Amino acid sequence: MRLGVLTGGGDCPGLNAVIRAVVRRSERHYNSSVVGFLDGWRGVIHNDTMDLDIETCRGILPRGGTILGTSRITPYMNDGDLDRAKATLAAQEIDALIVIGGEGTLSCAARAQTDGLNVIGVPKTIDNDISLTEATFGFDTALGIATDAIDRLHTTAESHDRVMVVEVMGRHVGHIAVRAGMAAGATMTLIPERPFDIAAVCESLVRRHDLGKYASIVVVAEGAKPVPGTMDIAPDEVDEFGHIRLGGISNRVASEIERRTGYETRVTILGYIQRGGTPSPADRVLSTRFGVAAADAAHDRDFGQMVALQRDRITRVALADATAELKLVDDELYEAASQFFA
Ligand code: F6P
């Protein structure tokens, strides 16, 4: 068999570990070859490739980012691109395409499968918002970075008796925010799934202050939104791929807290630090298992599937089902986290 592999969407730690595992399993176990497409679907549309073998993958296991490059381009943006993608796959004699991506890239893969491509999905994203898998790779690394950052902010917050507002990634869901907030003892955590009332947030901070506990850490997921009508926010900006450009809600939250409570308030936006650099051991292991399982699914010709983690077993689920809706923060988890708010 000859497999193609691409990495799409925002990069995340563990992408190279998946690529390495796909190559290793395909070459060693199946005597198959693998070609990498550069910059996500762009490489498939424009036949821009890189040969991959065990030698080219040496040393990439702990390396962050992706040796293939990535983009948010899909074959559904411009007329004729899907046909170009099909022509590339035919010219390269690709039997199956392994698509490593998040919500956008995998939804596109599901659609491409119905349009006649042979596709296997691998769930990537620091946001951990893909359904039917208990984890996406990259999340554990981002969680570790966010937790470490909040730990560090505690001491400076305490020294100055300040409120620290920490913004973490989480476009539609608050998995990083809730878990990092829980792990590092946040005073309050605001997530996209539960619109917040800034008046209630401030009341809680004042109550805590009145009890003599001054410093507070408020964790805000970048996609968190106020209850409509309770706080003005800047209108959303949209990038060239129709993605809302997030980042900055923490500044609004901080200025409201300072204005309403009078407490000195500072902001830290963790941003791309959360998805840069080396993957955690757990992400290296998960990425490697996903890569091996994706190569197996391709060789079984079980197309249209996504590899997934369920009860610590690697399974396969239909790409269409996995991308039908996002995986939100579980109510029980949020309830446990909220016991420690203010
Ligand atoms: O989807 C992963 C993610 O890191 C989100 O948490 C974040 O909102 C988004 O990517 C940022 O994407 P970009 O690289 O396009 O700025």
GROMACS .gro file of C-alpha atoms and ligand atoms in nm:
model
  358
    1MET     CA    1   0.000   0.000   0.000
    2ARG     CA    2   0.102   0.361  -0.038
    3LEU     CA    3  -0.027   0.601   0.227
    4GLY     CA    4  -0.046   0.979   0.228
    5VAL     CA    5  -0.034   1.178   0.552
    6LEU     CA    6  -0.112   1.543   0.625
    7THR     CA    7  -0.130   1.765   0.933
    8GLY     CA    8  -0.398   2.038   0.927
    9GLY     CA    9  -0.526   2.320   1.150
   10GLY     CA   10  -0.335   2.472   1.441
   11ASP     CA   11  -0.017   2.282   1.525
   12CYS     CA   12   0.012   2.093   1.850
   13PRO     CA   13   0.269   1.887   2.039
   14GLY     CA   14   0.268   1.522   1.926
   15LEU     CA   15   0.208   1.570   1.552
   16ASN     CA   16   0.557   1.446   1.467
   17ALA     CA   17   0.515   1.147   1.697
   18VAL     CA   18   0.202   1.045   1.501
   19ILE     CA   19   0.381   1.086   1.166
   20ARG     CA   20   0.674   0.877   1.293
   21ALA     CA   21   0.440   0.600   1.415
   22VAL     CA   22   0.242   0.589   1.088
   23VAL     CA   23   0.568   0.556   0.895
   24ARG     CA   24   0.719   0.295   1.126
   25ARG     CA   25   0.409   0.074   1.131
   26SER     CA   26   0.354   0.104   0.757
   27GLU     CA   27   0.713   0.033   0.662
   28ARG     CA   28   0.806  -0.233   0.918
   29HIS     CA   29   0.479  -0.418   0.964
   30TYR     CA   30   0.315  -0.383   0.622
   31ASN     CA   31   0.608  -0.314   0.389
   32SER     CA   32   0.417  -0.008   0.267
   33SER     CA   33   0.544   0.338   0.177
   34VAL     CA   34   0.431   0.680   0.305
   35VAL     CA   35   0.435   1.022   0.144
   36GLY     CA   36   0.380   1.343   0.342
   37PHE     CA   37   0.172   1.631   0.201
   38LEU     CA   38   0.303   1.973   0.295
   39ASP     CA   39   0.094   2.235   0.477
   40GLY     CA   40  -0.218   2.028   0.526
   41TRP     CA   41  -0.469   2.002   0.241
   42ARG     CA   42  -0.266   2.263   0.046
   43GLY     CA   43  -0.007   1.995  -0.032
   44VAL     CA   44  -0.275   1.759  -0.159
   45ILE     CA   45  -0.433   2.025  -0.380
   46HIS     CA   46  -0.096   2.136  -0.524
   47ASN     CA   47   0.088   1.803  -0.518
   48ASP     CA   48   0.351   1.935  -0.279
   49THR     CA   49   0.505   1.638  -0.103
   50MET     CA   50   0.787   1.503   0.108
   51ASP     CA   51   0.894   1.138   0.108
   52LEU     CA   52   0.873   0.988   0.454
   53ASP     CA   53   1.061   0.684   0.577
   54ILE     CA   54   1.209   0.558   0.901
   55GLU     CA   55   1.531   0.751   0.837
   56THR     CA   56   1.360   1.088   0.773
   57CYS     CA   57   1.157   1.040   1.092
   58ARG     CA   58   1.456   0.979   1.318
   59GLY     CA   59   1.468   1.218   1.614
   60ILE     CA   60   1.125   1.373   1.561
   61LEU     CA   61   0.940   1.194   1.844
   62PRO     CA   62   1.000   1.469   2.106
   63ARG     CA   63   0.991   1.759   1.861
   64GLY     CA   64   0.692   1.997   1.878
   65GLY     CA   65   0.522   2.139   1.569
   66THR     CA   66   0.504   1.936   1.249
   67ILE     CA   67   0.777   1.852   1.000
   68LEU     CA   68   0.508   1.863   0.729
   69GLY     CA   69   0.386   2.214   0.804
   70THR     CA   70   0.017   2.293   0.847
   71SER     CA   71  -0.257   2.524   0.726
   72ARG     CA   72  -0.633   2.571   0.752
   73ILE     CA   73  -0.680   2.538   0.375
   74THR     CA   74  -0.939   2.281   0.261
   75PRO     CA   75  -1.030   2.148  -0.085
   76TYR     CA   76  -1.376   2.305  -0.042
   77MET     CA   77  -1.265   2.668  -0.047
   78ASN     CA   78  -1.206   2.714  -0.419
   79ASP     CA   79  -1.379   2.563  -0.720
   80GLY     CA   80  -1.175   2.281  -0.870
   81ASP     CA   81  -0.961   2.217  -0.561
   82LEU     CA   82  -1.134   1.889  -0.475
   83ASP     CA   83  -1.066   1.763  -0.828
   84ARG     CA   84  -0.706   1.881  -0.799
   85ALA     CA   85  -0.674   1.692  -0.471
   86LYS     CA   86  -0.815   1.378  -0.631
   87ALA     CA   87  -0.577   1.414  -0.926
   88THR     CA   88  -0.278   1.442  -0.688
   89LEU     CA   89  -0.381   1.131  -0.497
   90ALA     CA   90  -0.420   0.940  -0.823
   91ALA     CA   91  -0.084   1.066  -0.958
   92GLN     CA   92   0.088   0.972  -0.632
   93GLU     CA   93  -0.092   0.634  -0.633
   94ILE     CA   94  -0.215   0.691  -0.279
   95ASP     CA   95  -0.442   0.416  -0.144
   96ALA     CA   96  -0.539   0.599   0.174
   97LEU     CA   97  -0.490   0.945   0.321
   98ILE     CA   98  -0.424   0.981   0.693
   99VAL     CA   99  -0.555   1.317   0.806
  100ILE     CA  100  -0.423   1.442   1.139
  101GLY     CA  101  -0.629   1.738   1.252
  102GLY     CA  102  -0.883   1.902   1.475
  103GLU     CA  103  -1.248   1.984   1.430
  104GLY     CA  104  -1.210   2.178   1.101
  105THR     CA  105  -0.963   1.944   0.932
  106LEU     CA  106  -1.149   1.627   1.038
  107SER     CA  107  -1.490   1.765   0.931
  108CYS     CA  108  -1.334   1.828   0.593
  109ALA     CA  109  -1.195   1.471   0.595
  110ALA     CA  110  -1.543   1.333   0.670
  111ARG     CA  111  -1.680   1.527   0.375
  112ALA     CA  112  -1.393   1.416   0.149
  113GLN     CA  113  -1.469   1.056   0.241
  114THR     CA  114  -1.826   1.095   0.113
  115ASP     CA  115  -1.678   1.258  -0.199
  116GLY     CA  116  -1.480   0.946  -0.279
  117LEU     CA  117  -1.144   0.986  -0.100
  118ASN     CA  118  -1.015   0.705   0.124
  119VAL     CA  119  -0.953   0.879   0.453
  120ILE     CA  120  -0.851   0.787   0.809
  121GLY     CA  121  -0.866   1.056   1.080
  122VAL     CA  122  -0.640   1.113   1.381
  123PRO     CA  123  -0.776   1.354   1.647
  124LYS     CA  124  -0.535   1.638   1.726
  125THR     CA  125  -0.595   1.952   1.928
  126ILE     CA  126  -0.485   2.110   2.251
  127ASP     CA  127  -0.854   2.204   2.297
  128ASN     CA  128  -0.956   1.835   2.352
  129ASP     CA  129  -1.296   1.906   2.196
  130ILE     CA  130  -1.332   1.612   1.953
  131SER     CA  131  -1.623   1.381   2.036
  132LEU     CA  132  -1.603   1.004   2.090
  133THR     CA  133  -1.243   1.012   2.207
  134GLU     CA  134  -1.156   1.064   2.572
  135ALA     CA  135  -0.849   1.260   2.470
  136THR     CA  136  -0.687   1.428   2.174
  137PHE     CA  137  -0.309   1.443   2.171
  138GLY     CA  138  -0.161   1.782   2.258
  139PHE     CA  139  -0.412   1.845   2.534
  140ASP     CA  140  -0.202   1.693   2.811
  141THR     CA  141   0.097   1.907   2.715
  142ALA     CA  142  -0.109   2.227   2.703
  143LEU     CA  143  -0.269   2.141   3.038
  144GLY     CA  144   0.074   2.098   3.194
  145ILE     CA  145   0.195   2.432   3.060
  146ALA     CA  146  -0.119   2.615   3.176
  147THR     CA  147  -0.105   2.453   3.522
  148ASP     CA  148   0.260   2.545   3.564
  149ALA     CA  149   0.187   2.904   3.460
  150ILE     CA  150  -0.099   2.938   3.711
  151ASP     CA  151   0.117   2.788   3.987
  152ARG     CA  152   0.373   3.060   3.917
  153LEU     CA  153   0.114   3.337   3.913
  154HIS     CA  154  -0.004   3.243   4.265
  155THR     CA  155   0.314   3.363   4.432
  156THR     CA  156   0.331   3.698   4.256
  157ALA     CA  157  -0.045   3.749   4.307
  158GLU     CA  158  -0.004   3.684   4.680
  159SER     CA  159   0.299   3.912   4.713
  160HIS     CA  160   0.105   4.204   4.568
  161ASP     CA  161  -0.248   4.119   4.684
  162ARG     CA  162  -0.364   4.130   4.326
  163VAL     CA  163  -0.626   3.964   4.112
  164MET     CA  164  -0.459   3.777   3.827
  165VAL     CA  165  -0.667   3.703   3.520
  166VAL     CA  166  -0.513   3.421   3.314
  167GLU     CA  167  -0.638   3.356   2.962
  168VAL     CA  168  -0.592   3.006   2.822
  169MET     CA  169  -0.688   2.859   2.485
  170GLY     CA  170  -1.028   2.701   2.434
  171ARG     CA  171  -1.220   2.834   2.139
  172HIS     CA  172  -1.557   2.665   2.196
  173VAL     CA  173  -1.489   2.458   2.506
  174GLY     CA  174  -1.319   2.502   2.841
  175HIS     CA  175  -1.129   2.175   2.889
  176ILE     CA  176  -0.790   2.342   2.942
  177ALA     CA  177  -0.940   2.615   3.161
  178VAL     CA  178  -1.137   2.384   3.393
  179ARG     CA  179  -0.864   2.127   3.440
  180ALA     CA  180  -0.576   2.375   3.473
  181GLY     CA  181  -0.788   2.585   3.708
  182MET     CA  182  -0.865   2.276   3.917
  183ALA     CA  183  -0.507   2.150   3.913
  184ALA     CA  184  -0.360   2.487   4.013
  185GLY     CA  185  -0.630   2.605   4.255
  186ALA     CA  186  -0.795   2.889   4.061
  187THR     CA  187  -1.037   3.118   4.244
  188MET     CA  188  -1.276   3.116   3.951
  189THR     CA  189  -1.287   2.964   3.600
  190LEU     CA  190  -1.488   3.108   3.309
  191ILE     CA  191  -1.558   2.881   3.011
  192PRO     CA  192  -1.746   2.911   2.680
  193GLU     CA  193  -2.006   2.649   2.779
  194ARG     CA  194  -2.131   2.862   3.071
  195PRO     CA  195  -2.175   3.234   2.998
  196PHE     CA  196  -2.061   3.434   3.301
  197ASP     CA  197  -2.220   3.721   3.491
  198ILE     CA  198  -1.941   3.968   3.570
  199ALA     CA  199  -2.140   4.107   3.865
  200ALA     CA  200  -2.152   3.760   4.025
  201VAL     CA  201  -1.781   3.708   3.954
  202CYS     CA  202  -1.698   4.036   4.131
  203GLU     CA  203  -1.929   3.960   4.425
  204SER     CA  204  -1.745   3.631   4.480
  205LEU     CA  205  -1.408   3.804   4.471
  206VAL     CA  206  -1.527   4.064   4.723
  207ARG     CA  207  -1.664   3.792   4.953
  208ARG     CA  208  -1.328   3.617   4.939
  209HIS     CA  209  -1.148   3.944   5.004
  210ASP     CA  210  -1.371   4.016   5.304
  211LEU     CA  211  -1.267   3.680   5.451
  212GLY     CA  212  -0.907   3.799   5.439
  213LYS     CA  213  -0.801   3.599   5.132
  214TYR     CA  214  -0.682   3.872   4.902
  215ALA     CA  215  -0.501   3.732   4.602
  216SER     CA  216  -0.725   3.570   4.343
  217ILE     CA  217  -0.663   3.385   4.018
  218VAL     CA  218  -0.939   3.401   3.757
  219VAL     CA  219  -0.885   3.157   3.468
  220VAL     CA  220  -1.064   3.258   3.148
  221ALA     CA  221  -1.093   3.040   2.837
  222GLU     CA  222  -1.039   3.256   2.530
  223GLY     CA  223  -1.389   3.171   2.404
  224ALA     CA  224  -1.567   3.259   2.732
  225LYS     CA  225  -1.864   3.494   2.683
  226PRO     CA  226  -2.065   3.708   2.925
  227VAL     CA  227  -2.437   3.650   2.970
  228PRO     CA  228  -2.586   3.864   2.690
  229GLY     CA  229  -2.648   4.221   2.801
  230THR     CA  230  -2.429   4.204   3.115
  231MET     CA  231  -2.097   4.331   2.978
  232ASP     CA  232  -1.987   4.498   2.655
  233ILE     CA  233  -1.729   4.312   2.451
  234ALA     CA  234  -1.557   4.401   2.124
  235PRO     CA  235  -1.719   4.255   1.813
  236ASP     CA  236  -1.552   3.934   1.688
  237GLU     CA  237  -1.287   3.967   1.417
  238VAL     CA  238  -1.277   3.689   1.159
  239ASP     CA  239  -0.964   3.560   0.982
  240GLU     CA  240  -0.936   3.461   0.614
  241PHE     CA  241  -1.066   3.109   0.690
  242GLY     CA  242  -1.378   3.236   0.865
  243HIS     CA  243  -1.229   3.157   1.209
  244ILE     CA  244  -1.314   3.406   1.480
  245ARG     CA  245  -0.989   3.565   1.599
  246LEU     CA  246  -1.004   3.515   1.974
  247GLY     CA  247  -0.776   3.638   2.248
  248GLY     CA  248  -0.847   3.942   2.458
  249ILE     CA  249  -1.160   3.859   2.663
  250SER     CA  250  -0.933   3.853   2.969
  251ASN     CA  251  -0.853   4.224   2.923
  252ARG     CA  252  -1.222   4.310   2.936
  253VAL     CA  253  -1.279   4.084   3.237
  254ALA     CA  254  -0.981   4.235   3.420
  255SER     CA  255  -1.082   4.594   3.359
  256GLU     CA  256  -1.436   4.522   3.479
  257ILE     CA  257  -1.305   4.351   3.793
  258GLU     CA  258  -1.077   4.645   3.870
  259ARG     CA  259  -1.352   4.899   3.801
  260ARG     CA  260  -1.618   4.719   4.006
  261THR     CA  261  -1.406   4.602   4.302
  262GLY     CA  262  -1.118   4.849   4.313
  263TYR     CA  263  -0.871   4.557   4.342
  264GLU     CA  264  -0.552   4.588   4.144
  265THR     CA  265  -0.586   4.340   3.857
  266ARG     CA  266  -0.331   4.209   3.605
  267VAL     CA  267  -0.367   3.998   3.290
  268THR     CA  268  -0.157   3.711   3.152
  269ILE     CA  269  -0.249   3.566   2.812
  270LEU     CA  270  -0.073   3.233   2.766
  271GLY     CA  271  -0.146   3.213   2.392
  272TYR     CA  272   0.075   3.002   2.166
  273ILE     CA  273   0.311   2.903   2.449
  274GLN     CA  274   0.045   2.640   2.523
  275ARG     CA  275   0.096   2.457   2.198
  276GLY     CA  276   0.464   2.514   2.132
  277GLY     CA  277   0.756   2.293   2.226
  278THR     CA  278   0.802   1.934   2.322
  279PRO     CA  279   0.505   1.699   2.392
  280SER     CA  280   0.452   1.554   2.740
  281PRO     CA  281   0.526   1.182   2.792
  282ALA     CA  282   0.149   1.109   2.791
  283ASP     CA  283   0.108   1.288   2.457
  284ARG     CA  284   0.406   1.105   2.305
  285VAL     CA  285   0.249   0.775   2.404
  286LEU     CA  286  -0.102   0.868   2.283
  287SER     CA  287   0.032   1.006   1.953
  288THR     CA  288   0.235   0.691   1.895
  289ARG     CA  289  -0.063   0.465   1.966
  290PHE     CA  290  -0.285   0.675   1.738
  291GLY     CA  291  -0.026   0.663   1.458
  292VAL     CA  292   0.010   0.285   1.475
  293ALA     CA  293  -0.370   0.242   1.489
  294ALA     CA  294  -0.423   0.478   1.193
  295ALA     CA  295  -0.180   0.276   0.980
  296ASP     CA  296  -0.367  -0.042   1.083
  297ALA     CA  297  -0.707   0.110   0.992
  298ALA     CA  298  -0.571   0.213   0.651
  299HIS     CA  299  -0.434  -0.135   0.584
  300ASP     CA  300  -0.768  -0.286   0.691
  301ARG     CA  301  -0.922  -0.051   0.432
  302ASP     CA  302  -1.156   0.068   0.708
  303PHE     CA  303  -1.194   0.412   0.552
  304GLY     CA  304  -1.401   0.695   0.693
  305GLN     CA  305  -1.290   0.609   1.047
  306MET     CA  306  -1.113   0.810   1.314
  307VAL     CA  307  -0.888   0.647   1.571
  308ALA     CA  308  -1.003   0.724   1.925
  309LEU     CA  309  -0.919   0.660   2.290
  310GLN     CA  310  -1.191   0.492   2.494
  311ARG     CA  311  -1.124   0.336   2.836
  312ASP     CA  312  -0.753   0.337   2.759
  313ARG     CA  313  -0.809   0.127   2.446
  314ILE     CA  314  -0.752   0.258   2.095
  315THR     CA  315  -1.071   0.211   1.896
  316ARG     CA  316  -1.220   0.333   1.567
  317VAL     CA  317  -1.525   0.557   1.534
  318ALA     CA  318  -1.694   0.697   1.224
  319LEU     CA  319  -1.541   1.032   1.127
  320ALA     CA  320  -1.890   1.162   1.057
  321ASP     CA  321  -1.999   1.080   1.414
  322ALA     CA  322  -1.684   1.219   1.575
  323THR     CA  323  -1.725   1.552   1.396
  324ALA     CA  324  -2.102   1.586   1.432
  325GLU     CA  325  -2.071   1.789   1.752
  326LEU     CA  326  -1.800   1.912   1.988
  327LYS     CA  327  -1.716   1.743   2.316
  328LEU     CA  328  -1.807   1.988   2.592
  329VAL     CA  329  -1.685   2.006   2.950
  330ASP     CA  330  -1.867   1.746   3.154
  331ASP     CA  331  -2.113   1.881   3.412
  332GLU     CA  332  -1.973   1.660   3.689
  333LEU     CA  333  -1.620   1.789   3.626
  334TYR     CA  334  -1.734   2.151   3.629
  335GLU     CA  335  -1.935   2.094   3.945
  336ALA     CA  336  -1.628   1.952   4.121
  337ALA     CA  337  -1.414   2.244   4.000
  338SER     CA  338  -1.671   2.501   4.111
  339GLN     CA  339  -1.657   2.378   4.474
  340PHE     CA  340  -1.331   2.571   4.498
  341PHE     CA  341  -1.446   2.893   4.335
  342ALA     CA  342  -1.384   3.201   4.555
  343F6P     O1  343  -0.772   2.479   1.778
  343F6P     C1  344  -0.655   2.487   1.847
  343F6P     C2  345  -0.622   2.631   1.877
  343F6P     O2  346  -0.498   2.633   1.941
  343F6P     C3  347  -0.730   2.704   1.960
  343F6P     O3  348  -0.721   2.680   2.096
  343F6P     C4  349  -0.705   2.846   1.922
  343F6P     O4  350  -0.821   2.925   1.940
  343F6P     C5  351  -0.671   2.835   1.778
  343F6P     O5  352  -0.612   2.711   1.760
  343F6P     C6  353  -0.579   2.946   1.731
  343F6P     O6  354  -0.557   2.927   1.596
  343F6P     P1  355  -0.459   3.011   1.502
  343F6P     O7  356  -0.330   2.934   1.496
  343F6P     O8  357  -0.527   3.013   1.370
  343F6P     O9  358  -0.441   3.146   1.565
   0.00000   0.00000   0.00000
